Coordinates of C-alpha atoms in Angstrom, one line a residue:
X1 CA 36.9 -32.7 28.7
X2 CA 34.0 -33.0 31.1
X3 CA 30.2 -32.6 30.8
X4 CA 30.5 -29.3 32.6
X5 CA 32.8 -27.7 30.0
X6 CA 31.0 -24.9 28.1
X7 CA 31.1 -23.5 24.6
X8 CA 29.8 -19.9 24.3
X9 CA 28.6 -19.0 20.8
X10 CA 28.4 -15.4 19.8
X11 CA 26.8 -14.6 16.4
X12 CA 28.2 -11.3 15.2
X13 CA 28.2 -8.8 12.4
X14 CA 29.4 -5.2 12.6
X15 CA 29.6 -4.9 16.3
X16 CA 32.8 -3.1 16.7
X17 CA 31.5 -1.1 19.7
X18 CA 30.2 -4.0 21.6
X19 CA 32.0 -7.3 20.8
X20 CA 34.9 -6.8 23.2
X21 CA 32.7 -6.2 26.2
X22 CA 30.5 -9.2 25.2
X23 CA 33.6 -11.5 25.0
X24 CA 35.3 -10.1 28.1
X25 CA 32.1 -10.6 30.2
X26 CA 32.4 -14.3 29.5
X27 CA 36.2 -14.7 29.8
X28 CA 36.3 -12.8 33.1
X29 CA 33.7 -15.1 34.8
X30 CA 34.7 -17.4 37.6
X31 CA 33.7 -20.8 36.4
X32 CA 35.0 -23.6 38.7
X33 CA 33.1 -26.4 37.0
X34 CA 35.1 -26.8 33.8
X35 CA 36.7 -25.2 30.8
X36 CA 35.3 -22.3 28.7
X37 CA 35.7 -21.6 25.0
X38 CA 34.2 -18.6 23.2
X39 CA 33.3 -19.0 19.5
X40 CA 32.5 -15.8 17.6
X41 CA 30.7 -16.6 14.4
X42 CA 31.2 -13.5 12.3
X43 CA 29.0 -12.6 9.3
X44 CA 31.6 -10.8 7.2
X45 CA 31.9 -7.7 9.4
X46 CA 33.4 -4.7 7.6
X47 CA 33.3 -2.0 10.3
X48 CA 36.5 -2.9 12.2
X49 CA 34.9 -5.8 14.2
X50 CA 37.4 -8.3 12.8
X51 CA 40.4 -6.3 14.0
X52 CA 38.9 -6.3 17.5
X53 CA 38.3 -10.1 17.3
X54 CA 41.9 -10.8 16.2
X55 CA 43.1 -8.8 19.1
X56 CA 40.9 -10.8 21.5
X57 CA 42.2 -14.1 20.0
X58 CA 45.8 -13.0 20.4
X59 CA 45.1 -12.1 24.0
X60 CA 43.3 -15.3 25.0
X61 CA 43.5 -18.6 23.2
X62 CA 40.1 -19.6 24.4
X63 CA 38.6 -17.2 21.8
X64 CA 38.0 -18.6 18.3
X65 CA 36.4 -17.2 15.1
X66 CA 34.3 -18.9 12.4
X67 CA 33.2 -17.1 9.2
X68 CA 29.5 -17.0 8.5
X69 CA 29.1 -16.2 4.8
X70 CA 25.3 -16.7 5.0
X71 CA 25.2 -13.7 7.5
X72 CA 22.1 -15.0 9.3
X73 CA 21.8 -16.0 13.0
X74 CA 20.6 -19.6 12.5
X75 CA 23.5 -20.3 10.1
X76 CA 25.8 -18.8 12.7
X77 CA 24.5 -21.0 15.5
X78 CA 24.7 -24.1 13.4
X79 CA 28.3 -23.3 12.4
X80 CA 29.1 -22.7 16.1
X81 CA 27.5 -26.1 17.0
X82 CA 29.8 -27.8 14.5
X83 CA 32.8 -26.0 15.9
X84 CA 32.0 -26.4 19.6
X85 CA 33.9 -29.1 21.4
X86 CA 32.1 -29.0 24.8
X87 CA 28.9 -30.6 26.1
X88 CA 27.2 -27.4 27.2
X89 CA 26.3 -24.8 24.5
X90 CA 25.4 -21.2 25.5
X91 CA 24.4 -18.5 23.1
X92 CA 24.7 -14.7 23.8
X93 CA 24.6 -11.9 21.4
X94 CA 27.4 -9.6 20.5
X95 CA 25.1 -6.7 21.4
X96 CA 24.8 -7.9 25.0
X97 CA 27.0 -9.0 27.9
X98 CA 26.9 -11.4 30.8
X99 CA 26.1 -10.5 34.3
X100 CA 27.9 -11.6 37.5
X101 CA 28.0 -15.4 37.9
X102 CA 26.3 -15.9 34.5
X103 CA 28.1 -19.1 33.7
X104 CA 27.9 -20.5 37.2
X105 CA 24.1 -19.9 37.4
X106 CA 23.5 -21.3 33.9
X107 CA 25.4 -24.5 34.9
X108 CA 23.4 -24.8 38.2
X109 CA 20.1 -24.4 36.3
X110 CA 20.8 -26.8 33.4
X111 CA 22.0 -29.5 35.8
X112 CA 18.9 -29.4 38.1
X113 CA 17.3 -32.3 36.2
X114 CA 18.1 -34.8 33.5
X115 CA 15.0 -33.7 31.5
X116 CA 16.1 -30.0 31.6
X117 CA 17.6 -29.5 28.2
X118 CA 17.7 -25.7 28.2
X119 CA 17.9 -22.9 30.8
X120 CA 18.1 -19.2 30.8
X121 CA 17.3 -16.0 32.8
X122 CA 16.4 -12.4 32.7
X123 CA 17.5 -9.9 30.1
X124 CA 18.2 -6.4 31.6
X125 CA 18.0 -3.5 29.3
X126 CA 20.9 -1.1 28.7
X127 CA 19.9 2.3 27.4
X128 CA 22.1 4.4 25.1
X129 CA 19.9 7.4 24.9
X130 CA 16.4 8.6 25.9
X131 CA 14.6 6.8 23.1
X132 CA 16.2 3.5 23.9
X133 CA 15.3 3.9 27.5
X134 CA 11.6 4.4 26.7
X135 CA 11.7 1.5 24.2
X136 CA 13.3 -0.7 26.9
X137 CA 10.6 0.1 29.4
X138 CA 7.9 -0.9 26.9
X139 CA 9.8 -4.2 26.1
X140 CA 10.1 -5.1 29.7
X141 CA 6.4 -4.6 30.6
X142 CA 3.8 -7.3 30.4
X143 CA 1.4 -5.0 28.7
X144 CA 3.9 -4.5 25.9
X145 CA 5.3 -8.1 25.4
X146 CA 2.9 -10.4 27.3
X147 CA 4.2 -13.1 29.7
X148 CA 7.7 -13.4 28.1
X149 CA 9.4 -14.1 31.4
X150 CA 12.9 -13.5 30.2
X151 CA 11.9 -9.9 29.5
X152 CA 9.4 -9.1 32.3
X153 CA 10.9 -11.3 35.1
X154 CA 9.4 -13.8 37.4
X155 CA 10.0 -16.7 39.8
X156 CA 12.0 -19.8 38.9
X157 CA 10.0 -22.2 36.9
X158 CA 9.5 -24.0 33.6
X159 CA 8.7 -21.8 30.6
X160 CA 8.1 -22.2 26.9
X161 CA 11.2 -20.2 25.8
X162 CA 14.2 -18.2 27.0
X163 CA 16.7 -15.9 25.4
X164 CA 20.5 -16.5 25.5
X165 CA 19.8 -20.1 26.6
X166 CA 22.3 -22.7 27.7
X167 CA 21.7 -26.1 26.1
X168 CA 22.9 -29.7 26.7
X169 CA 24.5 -30.5 23.4
X170 CA 22.8 -33.8 23.3
X171 CA 19.5 -32.1 22.7
X172 CA 20.5 -31.2 19.2
X173 CA 20.8 -34.8 18.3
X174 CA 17.3 -35.5 19.7
X175 CA 15.3 -32.5 18.2
X176 CA 17.6 -31.1 15.5
X177 CA 19.6 -28.0 15.1
X178 CA 18.5 -24.4 14.4
X179 CA 16.2 -24.0 11.4
X180 CA 18.2 -22.0 8.9
X181 CA 15.0 -20.8 7.1
X182 CA 14.1 -18.7 10.0
X183 CA 15.7 -15.2 10.1
X184 CA 13.6 -14.5 13.2
X185 CA 12.1 -16.7 15.9
X186 CA 14.8 -19.4 15.5
X187 CA 15.3 -19.7 19.3
X188 CA 11.6 -19.9 19.9
X189 CA 11.1 -22.6 17.2
X190 CA 14.0 -24.7 18.6
X191 CA 12.6 -24.4 22.1
X192 CA 9.2 -25.4 20.9
X193 CA 10.6 -28.6 19.5
X194 CA 12.4 -29.2 22.8
X195 CA 9.2 -28.9 24.9
X196 CA 7.2 -30.8 22.2
X197 CA 9.6 -33.8 22.7
X198 CA 8.8 -33.7 26.5
X199 CA 11.9 -32.0 27.7
X200 CA 11.9 -28.9 29.9
X201 CA 13.2 -25.3 29.7
X202 CA 14.0 -23.7 33.1
X203 CA 13.8 -20.0 33.8
X204 CA 16.1 -19.0 36.7
X205 CA 16.1 -15.3 37.7
X206 CA 19.6 -15.6 39.1
X207 CA 20.8 -15.8 35.5
X208 CA 21.3 -12.2 34.5
X209 CA 22.4 -10.7 31.1
X210 CA 22.4 -7.2 29.7
X211 CA 21.2 -6.1 26.3
X212 CA 21.7 -2.8 24.4
X213 CA 18.2 -1.7 23.4
X214 CA 17.5 -0.4 19.9
X215 CA 17.6 3.4 19.8
X216 CA 15.2 3.8 17.0
X217 CA 11.4 3.5 16.9
X218 CA 11.7 2.6 13.2
X219 CA 14.1 -0.3 13.8
X220 CA 11.8 -1.5 16.7
X221 CA 8.8 -1.5 14.3
X222 CA 10.8 -3.5 11.8
X223 CA 11.9 -6.0 14.5
X224 CA 8.4 -6.7 15.8
X225 CA 6.9 -6.8 12.3
X226 CA 9.4 -9.5 11.5
X227 CA 8.6 -11.4 14.7
X228 CA 4.9 -11.5 13.7
X229 CA 5.6 -12.4 10.1
X230 CA 8.0 -15.2 10.9
X231 CA 5.8 -16.5 13.7
X232 CA 3.2 -17.6 11.2
X233 CA 5.8 -19.5 9.2
X234 CA 6.8 -21.3 12.4
X235 CA 3.1 -22.1 13.1
X236 CA 2.6 -23.5 9.7
X237 CA 5.7 -25.6 10.0
X238 CA 4.4 -27.2 13.2
X239 CA 0.7 -27.0 12.3
X240 CA -0.1 -25.4 15.6
X241 CA 0.1 -22.1 17.6
X242 CA 3.4 -22.2 19.4
X243 CA 2.1 -19.7 22.0
X244 CA -1.2 -18.0 22.8
X245 CA 0.3 -14.5 23.4
X246 CA 1.0 -14.1 19.7
X247 CA -2.7 -13.7 18.9
X248 CA -3.3 -10.6 21.1
X249 CA -1.5 -8.1 18.7
X250 CA -3.5 -9.6 15.7
X251 CA -6.8 -8.9 17.6
X252 CA -5.5 -5.4 18.3
X253 CA -5.0 -4.6 14.6
X254 CA -8.2 -6.3 13.5
X255 CA -10.1 -4.5 16.2
X256 CA -8.8 -1.1 15.1
X257 CA -9.4 -1.6 11.4
X258 CA -12.8 -3.5 11.6
X259 CA -14.0 -1.2 14.4
X260 CA -13.3 1.9 12.2
X261 CA -15.2 0.4 9.3
X262 CA -18.2 -0.6 11.5
X263 CA -18.2 2.8 13.1
X264 CA -18.7 4.4 9.7
X265 CA -21.5 2.0 8.9
X266 CA -23.3 1.9 12.3
X267 CA -23.3 5.2 14.2
X268 CA -24.1 3.6 17.6
X269 CA -21.0 1.3 17.2
X270 CA -18.7 4.3 17.1
X271 CA -19.3 5.0 20.8
X272 CA -18.2 1.4 21.6
X273 CA -15.2 1.8 19.3
X274 CA -14.1 5.1 20.9
X275 CA -14.6 3.6 24.3
X276 CA -12.4 0.7 23.5
X277 CA -9.6 3.0 22.2
X278 CA -9.9 5.1 25.3
X279 CA -9.7 2.0 27.5
X280 CA -6.5 0.9 25.7
X281 CA -5.0 4.4 26.2
X282 CA -5.8 4.3 29.9
X283 CA -4.3 0.9 30.3
X284 CA -1.2 2.0 28.3
X285 CA -0.7 5.0 30.6
X286 CA -1.3 2.9 33.8
X287 CA 1.2 0.3 32.8
X288 CA 3.7 2.9 31.5
X289 CA 3.6 4.9 34.7
X290 CA 3.8 1.7 36.8
X291 CA 6.8 0.4 34.9
X292 CA 8.8 3.7 34.8
X293 CA 7.5 5.2 38.1
X294 CA 7.4 8.5 36.3
X295 CA 4.4 10.3 34.7
X296 CA 6.5 11.8 31.9
X297 CA 8.4 8.6 31.0
X298 CA 5.2 6.6 31.6
X299 CA 3.4 8.8 29.0
X300 CA 6.2 8.3 26.5
X301 CA 6.3 4.6 27.1
X302 CA 2.5 4.5 26.5
X303 CA 3.3 5.7 22.9
X304 CA 5.6 2.7 22.3
X305 CA 3.0 0.1 23.2
X306 CA 0.9 0.6 20.1
X307 CA 4.1 0.4 18.0
X308 CA 4.9 -3.0 19.4
X309 CA 1.3 -4.3 19.1
X310 CA 0.5 -2.8 15.6
X311 CA 3.8 -3.9 14.0
X312 CA 3.7 -7.4 15.4
X313 CA 0.0 -7.8 14.5
X314 CA 0.4 -6.4 11.0
X315 CA 3.4 -8.7 10.4
X316 CA 1.4 -11.6 11.6
X317 CA -1.5 -10.8 9.3
X318 CA 1.0 -10.5 6.3
X319 CA 2.3 -13.9 7.3
X320 CA -1.2 -15.4 7.4
X321 CA -1.8 -14.0 3.9
X322 CA 1.6 -15.1 2.5
X323 CA 1.9 -18.6 4.2
X324 CA -1.6 -19.8 5.1
X325 CA -3.6 -18.3 2.2
X326 CA -1.3 -17.9 -0.7
X327 CA 1.1 -20.7 0.3
X328 CA 4.2 -18.6 -0.5
X329 CA 7.8 -18.8 0.7
X330 CA 9.2 -16.1 2.9
X331 CA 9.8 -12.8 1.1
X332 CA 13.4 -11.8 0.6
X333 CA 12.5 -8.3 1.9
X334 CA 11.7 -9.8 5.3
X335 CA 15.1 -11.4 5.6
X336 CA 17.0 -8.1 6.3
X337 CA 17.7 -7.8 10.1
X338 CA 16.3 -4.8 11.9
X339 CA 19.7 -3.7 13.2
X340 CA 21.1 -3.3 9.7

């Protein structure tokens, strides 16, 4: 075993259509630096996924399975960490797959400095229908998701978080493992601890992965509502804002609600309120068209932006009420994943 051997962890539940492609995209990589193992942490799948996994194990002894009775992602990741035998740990979702030279480029990035404890790259969207295409455009636009480099792209550089990151295993001894209270934002919270301890996270655009976008506006709404809700819990845990971009959707929601109330009370304010809404609509259309390079798709994408902003902002405000004001624990209704 060398420090370039890599353990790939795949949290999974009911991914019968996707798990084989995810695993094969790793096993078929050329990786001259060391050994590979793939650990699938399955959350009691009941849709035929287990049969596919058993076939993959029979075909290639580098594939292993671990049962995740808790059925949450942070539990899955920590079970994977306990099982992993190699010094590099990489996470990728079952609902995604690796691009060309994914492992090579992750290795090159994570070994660029002794203080780099995590590295990752760009997530490219895969669309299964017209709705998922429009949602994907909105999620890969800076107007929709801010400066999340792993979604919108950018030059190589140090960032505050990545998705599908590769980690030096030693970092978990230094900053701790995944927080099992967090149904959402567990990667962001771990990465915050990494940077807080003075280590670095490197974004490298050469690292490419592909992700199947949700094909439902309702599931997207639930996903971003949960992001906002759980972000407040993370903030309270660390007694600080973990990123500035999380505040923008909150201001969006407050601006719409308070602006409507003030417009009813002060007639002259209504003109300012309507002007603000029109300005938002124009910006949404401009960014939508710029992202899609199509007037029709741009207009449809513009309709998704307020879904992202409103759901995240509303979730964040609910989190503020629950955690900061009422000092409650997370609601059990917020623990159901948006793909289920």
